[in-house]
Amino acid sequence: MVLVLVGVSLIIGGLLAYINHLTEGPIAEKAEKTLAAGIKNVMGTNDLQVAEPVNVTETIDGKPVSFTIHATTDKSGKTLGAAVESVTGGFGGDLKVLVGFNPEGQILGYTILQHAETPGLGAKAGDWFQKGGKGNIIGKNPADGDLHVSKDDKTGNAVDAITASTITSRAFLKAINQAYAVYIKSNKKR
């Protein structure tokens, strides 16, 4: 009985490893295409060139946090700004955002790359903060003050939180603020 269970486990484990190996390439390729489309989307143009990404690690709240900066130019070489990948903890897990900034730091657009938020509530972040959405952040500049939910009673860039999903809203805005800080810091180094 034990030999049969060990044999079945080895066969199934081998099969899973083989299938994982077969799907690694297509999954990586799809992720790369999704990221490329996301960069074009958040920068607001298809007519751009993306430089080699720069990975930056910052210590935030005592923990190392990784960011990826995708500097962009138009076909003539004029700087358009950058798309920054930022991750923070949301209500249900990590919330990974790609946000586009122009050279002055104004938000051009964003897309949610990954989330584990509650369907129907926190998952609304993909639309809620877009232009025309109730919590529109497009066109705002975090240099005017950190983006925050309006009920947090701060001055400056107040944004309407997603109804019944304040934790996700705070996490999303934190990811945007962190991305902006890393973007500005990286621009000063150039």
PDB file of C-alpha atoms in Angstrom:
ATOM      1  CA  MET A   1       0.000   0.000   0.000  1.00  0.00           C
ATOM      2  CA  VAL A   2       2.802   2.420   0.931  1.00  0.00           C
ATOM      3  CA  LEU A   3       4.718   1.605  -2.270  1.00  0.00           C
ATOM      4  CA  VAL A   4       1.618   2.272  -4.384  1.00  0.00           C
ATOM      5  CA  LEU A   5       1.029   5.647  -2.687  1.00  0.00           C
ATOM      6  CA  VAL A   6       4.696   6.612  -3.093  1.00  0.00           C
ATOM      7  CA  GLY A   7       4.612   5.536  -6.749  1.00  0.00           C
ATOM      8  CA  VAL A   8       1.422   7.500  -7.492  1.00  0.00           C
ATOM      9  CA  SER A   9       2.835  10.552  -5.683  1.00  0.00           C
ATOM     10  CA  LEU A  10       6.064  10.404  -7.710  1.00  0.00           C
ATOM     11  CA  ILE A  11       4.180  10.057 -10.990  1.00  0.00           C
ATOM     12  CA  ILE A  12       1.815  12.944 -10.176  1.00  0.00           C
ATOM     13  CA  GLY A  13       4.702  15.105  -8.923  1.00  0.00           C
ATOM     14  CA  GLY A  14       6.634  14.425 -12.115  1.00  0.00           C
ATOM     15  CA  LEU A  15       3.592  15.220 -14.259  1.00  0.00           C
ATOM     16  CA  LEU A  16       3.027  18.519 -12.427  1.00  0.00           C
ATOM     17  CA  ALA A  17       6.694  19.478 -12.827  1.00  0.00           C
ATOM     18  CA  TYR A  18       6.547  18.680 -16.553  1.00  0.00           C
ATOM     19  CA  ILE A  19       3.348  20.703 -17.070  1.00  0.00           C
ATOM     20  CA  ASN A  20       4.844  23.595 -15.099  1.00  0.00           C
ATOM     21  CA  HIS A  21       7.906  23.481 -17.340  1.00  0.00           C
ATOM     22  CA  LEU A  22       5.724  23.501 -20.476  1.00  0.00           C
ATOM     23  CA  THR A  23       3.669  26.501 -19.345  1.00  0.00           C
ATOM     24  CA  GLU A  24       6.517  28.684 -17.985  1.00  0.00           C
ATOM     25  CA  GLY A  25       7.384  30.179 -21.370  1.00  0.00           C
ATOM     26  CA  PRO A  26       3.837  31.053 -22.491  1.00  0.00           C
ATOM     27  CA  ILE A  27       2.997  32.514 -19.079  1.00  0.00           C
ATOM     28  CA  ALA A  28       6.129  34.713 -19.092  1.00  0.00           C
ATOM     29  CA  GLU A  29       5.406  35.800 -22.677  1.00  0.00           C
ATOM     30  CA  LYS A  30       1.824  36.747 -21.799  1.00  0.00           C
ATOM     31  CA  ALA A  31       2.999  38.689 -18.730  1.00  0.00           C
ATOM     32  CA  GLU A  32       5.502  40.578 -20.893  1.00  0.00           C
ATOM     33  CA  LYS A  33       2.812  41.481 -23.468  1.00  0.00           C
ATOM     34  CA  THR A  34       0.412  42.541 -20.716  1.00  0.00           C
ATOM     35  CA  LEU A  35       3.079  44.795 -19.179  1.00  0.00           C
ATOM     36  CA  ALA A  36       3.925  46.352 -22.570  1.00  0.00           C
ATOM     37  CA  ALA A  37       0.234  47.064 -23.233  1.00  0.00           C
ATOM     38  CA  GLY A  38      -0.131  48.415 -19.692  1.00  0.00           C
ATOM     39  CA  ILE A  39       2.771  50.845 -20.181  1.00  0.00           C
ATOM     40  CA  LYS A  40       1.211  52.175 -23.385  1.00  0.00           C
ATOM     41  CA  ASN A  41      -2.127  52.478 -21.605  1.00  0.00           C
ATOM     42  CA  VAL A  42      -0.849  54.366 -18.536  1.00  0.00           C
ATOM     43  CA  MET A  43       1.324  56.685 -20.611  1.00  0.00           C
ATOM     44  CA  GLY A  44      -1.644  57.488 -22.859  1.00  0.00           C
ATOM     45  CA  THR A  45       0.076  56.812 -26.191  1.00  0.00           C
ATOM     46  CA  ASN A  46       1.110  53.952 -28.441  1.00  0.00           C
ATOM     47  CA  ASP A  47       3.866  56.089 -29.984  1.00  0.00           C
ATOM     48  CA  LEU A  48       6.570  55.501 -27.401  1.00  0.00           C
ATOM     49  CA  GLN A  49       9.806  53.730 -26.723  1.00  0.00           C
ATOM     50  CA  VAL A  50      10.494  52.108 -23.393  1.00  0.00           C
ATOM     51  CA  ALA A  51      13.995  52.104 -21.927  1.00  0.00           C
ATOM     52  CA  GLU A  52      15.447  49.129 -20.101  1.00  0.00           C
ATOM     53  CA  PRO A  53      13.575  48.861 -16.791  1.00  0.00           C
ATOM     54  CA  VAL A  54      15.306  50.010 -13.618  1.00  0.00           C
ATOM     55  CA  ASN A  55      14.652  48.068 -10.415  1.00  0.00           C
ATOM     56  CA  VAL A  56      14.743  50.063  -7.192  1.00  0.00           C
ATOM     57  CA  THR A  57      14.364  48.826  -3.624  1.00  0.00           C
ATOM     58  CA  GLU A  58      13.275  51.264  -0.934  1.00  0.00           C
ATOM     59  CA  THR A  59      12.675  50.660   2.759  1.00  0.00           C
ATOM     60  CA  ILE A  60       9.099  51.613   3.605  1.00  0.00           C
ATOM     61  CA  ASP A  61       7.671  51.112   7.081  1.00  0.00           C
ATOM     62  CA  GLY A  62      10.780  49.064   7.918  1.00  0.00           C
ATOM     63  CA  LYS A  63      10.311  46.620   5.026  1.00  0.00           C
ATOM     64  CA  PRO A  64      12.135  46.457   1.696  1.00  0.00           C
ATOM     65  CA  VAL A  65       9.769  47.236  -1.189  1.00  0.00           C
ATOM     66  CA  SER A  66      10.703  46.725  -4.850  1.00  0.00           C
ATOM     67  CA  PHE A  67       9.706  49.100  -7.645  1.00  0.00           C
ATOM     68  CA  THR A  68      10.331  48.895 -11.374  1.00  0.00           C
ATOM     69  CA  ILE A  69      10.659  52.105 -13.377  1.00  0.00           C
ATOM     70  CA  HIS A  70      10.030  52.028 -17.131  1.00  0.00           C
ATOM     71  CA  ALA A  71      11.289  55.353 -18.538  1.00  0.00           C
ATOM     72  CA  THR A  72       9.594  56.319 -21.803  1.00  0.00           C
ATOM     73  CA  THR A  73      10.361  58.599 -24.733  1.00  0.00           C
ATOM     74  CA  ASP A  74       8.611  59.381 -27.973  1.00  0.00           C
ATOM     75  CA  LYS A  75      10.100  58.252 -31.297  1.00  0.00           C
ATOM     76  CA  SER A  76      12.209  61.433 -31.500  1.00  0.00           C
ATOM     77  CA  GLY A  77      13.735  60.833 -28.050  1.00  0.00           C
ATOM     78  CA  LYS A  78      11.722  63.429 -26.091  1.00  0.00           C
ATOM     79  CA  THR A  79      11.072  62.273 -22.520  1.00  0.00           C
ATOM     80  CA  LEU A  80       7.427  61.404 -21.888  1.00  0.00           C
ATOM     81  CA  GLY A  81       7.884  60.384 -18.244  1.00  0.00           C
ATOM     82  CA  ALA A  82       7.804  56.894 -16.788  1.00  0.00           C
ATOM     83  CA  ALA A  83       5.549  54.018 -15.836  1.00  0.00           C
ATOM     84  CA  VAL A  84       6.275  52.767 -12.324  1.00  0.00           C
ATOM     85  CA  GLU A  85       5.299  49.384 -10.874  1.00  0.00           C
ATOM     86  CA  SER A  86       4.394  49.648  -7.192  1.00  0.00           C
ATOM     87  CA  VAL A  87       3.176  47.007  -4.719  1.00  0.00           C
ATOM     88  CA  THR A  88       1.490  47.471  -1.359  1.00  0.00           C
ATOM     89  CA  GLY A  89      -0.677  45.385   0.938  1.00  0.00           C
ATOM     90  CA  GLY A  90      -4.408  45.666   0.316  1.00  0.00           C
ATOM     91  CA  PHE A  91      -7.356  44.134   2.152  1.00  0.00           C
ATOM     92  CA  GLY A  92      -7.008  40.676   0.592  1.00  0.00           C
ATOM     93  CA  GLY A  93      -3.281  40.601  -0.195  1.00  0.00           C
ATOM     94  CA  ASP A  94      -0.802  42.405  -2.412  1.00  0.00           C
ATOM     95  CA  LEU A  95      -2.068  45.150  -4.698  1.00  0.00           C
ATOM     96  CA  LYS A  96       0.278  45.753  -7.652  1.00  0.00           C
ATOM     97  CA  VAL A  97      -0.249  48.956  -9.624  1.00  0.00           C
ATOM     98  CA  LEU A  98       1.391  50.351 -12.768  1.00  0.00           C
ATOM     99  CA  VAL A  99       1.113  54.148 -12.818  1.00  0.00           C
ATOM    100  CA  GLY A 100       2.263  56.585 -15.502  1.00  0.00           C
ATOM    101  CA  PHE A 101       3.759  59.988 -14.666  1.00  0.00           C
ATOM    102  CA  ASN A 102       4.685  62.829 -17.010  1.00  0.00           C
ATOM    103  CA  PRO A 103       8.039  64.615 -16.450  1.00  0.00           C
ATOM    104  CA  GLU A 104       6.390  67.023 -13.967  1.00  0.00           C
ATOM    105  CA  GLY A 105       4.966  64.156 -11.887  1.00  0.00           C
ATOM    106  CA  GLN A 106       1.354  64.472 -12.990  1.00  0.00           C
ATOM    107  CA  ILE A 107      -0.538  61.159 -13.126  1.00  0.00           C
ATOM    108  CA  LEU A 108      -1.278  60.180 -16.732  1.00  0.00           C
ATOM    109  CA  GLY A 109      -2.994  56.862 -16.037  1.00  0.00           C
ATOM    110  CA  TYR A 110      -2.827  53.615 -14.117  1.00  0.00           C
ATOM    111  CA  THR A 111      -3.692  49.971 -14.362  1.00  0.00           C
ATOM    112  CA  ILE A 112      -3.987  47.266 -11.736  1.00  0.00           C
ATOM    113  CA  LEU A 113      -1.505  44.484 -12.538  1.00  0.00           C
ATOM    114  CA  GLN A 114      -2.438  42.150  -9.675  1.00  0.00           C
ATOM    115  CA  HIS A 115      -4.840  42.115  -6.755  1.00  0.00           C
ATOM    116  CA  ALA A 116      -6.568  39.782  -4.344  1.00  0.00           C
ATOM    117  CA  GLU A 117      -9.297  42.197  -3.288  1.00  0.00           C
ATOM    118  CA  THR A 118     -12.920  41.300  -2.670  1.00  0.00           C
ATOM    119  CA  PRO A 119     -14.804  40.860  -5.969  1.00  0.00           C
ATOM    120  CA  GLY A 120     -17.417  43.577  -6.369  1.00  0.00           C
ATOM    121  CA  LEU A 121     -15.840  45.842  -3.742  1.00  0.00           C
ATOM    122  CA  GLY A 122     -12.048  46.256  -3.708  1.00  0.00           C
ATOM    123  CA  ALA A 123     -11.830  44.953  -7.258  1.00  0.00           C
ATOM    124  CA  LYS A 124     -13.504  48.235  -8.330  1.00  0.00           C
ATOM    125  CA  ALA A 125     -10.132  50.002  -7.976  1.00  0.00           C
ATOM    126  CA  GLY A 126      -9.460  49.290 -11.653  1.00  0.00           C
ATOM    127  CA  ASP A 127     -12.214  51.746 -12.643  1.00  0.00           C
ATOM    128  CA  TRP A 128     -12.994  53.860  -9.587  1.00  0.00           C
ATOM    129  CA  PHE A 129      -9.916  56.098  -9.781  1.00  0.00           C
ATOM    130  CA  GLN A 130      -9.907  56.468 -13.604  1.00  0.00           C
ATOM    131  CA  LYS A 131     -10.859  59.675 -15.410  1.00  0.00           C
ATOM    132  CA  GLY A 132     -14.610  60.067 -15.067  1.00  0.00           C
ATOM    133  CA  GLY A 133     -14.687  57.721 -12.051  1.00  0.00           C
ATOM    134  CA  LYS A 134     -15.885  58.863  -8.638  1.00  0.00           C
ATOM    135  CA  GLY A 135     -12.341  58.938  -7.238  1.00  0.00           C
ATOM    136  CA  ASN A 136     -10.595  60.335 -10.343  1.00  0.00           C
ATOM    137  CA  ILE A 137      -6.829  60.719  -9.791  1.00  0.00           C
ATOM    138  CA  ILE A 138      -5.875  61.262 -13.442  1.00  0.00           C
ATOM    139  CA  GLY A 139      -4.211  64.650 -13.826  1.00  0.00           C
ATOM    140  CA  LYS A 140      -3.427  64.989 -10.126  1.00  0.00           C
ATOM    141  CA  ASN A 141       0.129  65.616  -9.005  1.00  0.00           C
ATOM    142  CA  PRO A 142       1.282  64.068  -5.697  1.00  0.00           C
ATOM    143  CA  ALA A 143       3.733  66.990  -5.421  1.00  0.00           C
ATOM    144  CA  ASP A 144       0.668  68.989  -4.273  1.00  0.00           C
ATOM    145  CA  GLY A 145       0.323  66.594  -1.310  1.00  0.00           C
ATOM    146  CA  ASP A 146      -0.049  62.859  -0.853  1.00  0.00           C
ATOM    147  CA  LEU A 147      -3.176  61.355  -2.352  1.00  0.00           C
ATOM    148  CA  HIS A 148      -5.470  60.190   0.456  1.00  0.00           C
ATOM    149  CA  VAL A 149      -9.096  59.236   0.995  1.00  0.00           C
ATOM    150  CA  SER A 150     -11.255  62.253   1.815  1.00  0.00           C
ATOM    151  CA  LYS A 151     -12.413  60.839   5.166  1.00  0.00           C
ATOM    152  CA  ASP A 152      -8.795  60.861   6.458  1.00  0.00           C
ATOM    153  CA  ASP A 153      -9.205  64.592   7.122  1.00  0.00           C
ATOM    154  CA  LYS A 154      -5.947  65.781   5.582  1.00  0.00           C
ATOM    155  CA  THR A 155      -5.479  68.793   3.357  1.00  0.00           C
ATOM    156  CA  GLY A 156      -4.540  68.585  -0.294  1.00  0.00           C
ATOM    157  CA  ASN A 157      -5.176  65.716  -2.690  1.00  0.00           C
ATOM    158  CA  ALA A 158      -8.330  64.183  -1.174  1.00  0.00           C
ATOM    159  CA  VAL A 159      -9.938  61.388  -3.204  1.00  0.00           C
ATOM    160  CA  ASP A 160     -13.316  59.698  -2.719  1.00  0.00           C
ATOM    161  CA  ALA A 161     -12.816  56.157  -1.417  1.00  0.00           C
ATOM    162  CA  ILE A 162     -14.453  53.141  -3.015  1.00  0.00           C
ATOM    163  CA  THR A 163     -17.790  52.647  -1.278  1.00  0.00           C
ATOM    164  CA  ALA A 164     -17.431  50.019   1.485  1.00  0.00           C
ATOM    165  CA  SER A 165     -13.776  49.474   0.569  1.00  0.00           C
ATOM    166  CA  THR A 166     -11.732  52.118   2.370  1.00  0.00           C
ATOM    167  CA  ILE A 167      -8.824  49.756   3.125  1.00  0.00           C
ATOM    168  CA  THR A 168      -8.355  48.972  -0.578  1.00  0.00           C
ATOM    169  CA  SER A 169      -8.655  52.677  -1.426  1.00  0.00           C
ATOM    170  CA  ARG A 170      -5.975  53.579   1.107  1.00  0.00           C
ATOM    171  CA  ALA A 171      -3.705  50.791  -0.152  1.00  0.00           C
ATOM    172  CA  PHE A 172      -4.181  51.869  -3.769  1.00  0.00           C
ATOM    173  CA  LEU A 173      -3.406  55.519  -2.985  1.00  0.00           C
ATOM    174  CA  LYS A 174      -0.393  54.450  -0.902  1.00  0.00           C
ATOM    175  CA  ALA A 175       0.935  52.503  -3.911  1.00  0.00           C
ATOM    176  CA  ILE A 176       0.496  55.600  -6.106  1.00  0.00           C
ATOM    177  CA  ASN A 177       2.228  57.860  -3.551  1.00  0.00           C
ATOM    178  CA  GLN A 178       5.124  55.410  -3.187  1.00  0.00           C
ATOM    179  CA  ALA A 179       5.485  55.136  -6.970  1.00  0.00           C
ATOM    180  CA  TYR A 180       5.589  58.929  -7.226  1.00  0.00           C
ATOM    181  CA  ALA A 181       8.274  59.216  -4.521  1.00  0.00           C
ATOM    182  CA  VAL A 182      10.452  56.626  -6.272  1.00  0.00           C
ATOM    183  CA  TYR A 183       9.879  58.302  -9.664  1.00  0.00           C
ATOM    184  CA  ILE A 184      10.913  61.737  -8.369  1.00  0.00           C
ATOM    185  CA  LYS A 185      13.930  60.302  -6.533  1.00  0.00           C
ATOM    186  CA  SER A 186      15.085  58.454  -9.681  1.00  0.00           C
ATOM    187  CA  ASN A 187      14.701  61.614 -11.790  1.00  0.00           C
ATOM    188  CA  LYS A 188      16.971  63.550  -9.422  1.00  0.00           C
ATOM    189  CA  LYS A 189      19.710  60.925  -9.886  1.00  0.00           C
ATOM    190  CA  ARG A 190      19.729  61.398 -13.667  1.00  0.00           C
TER     191      ARG A 190
END
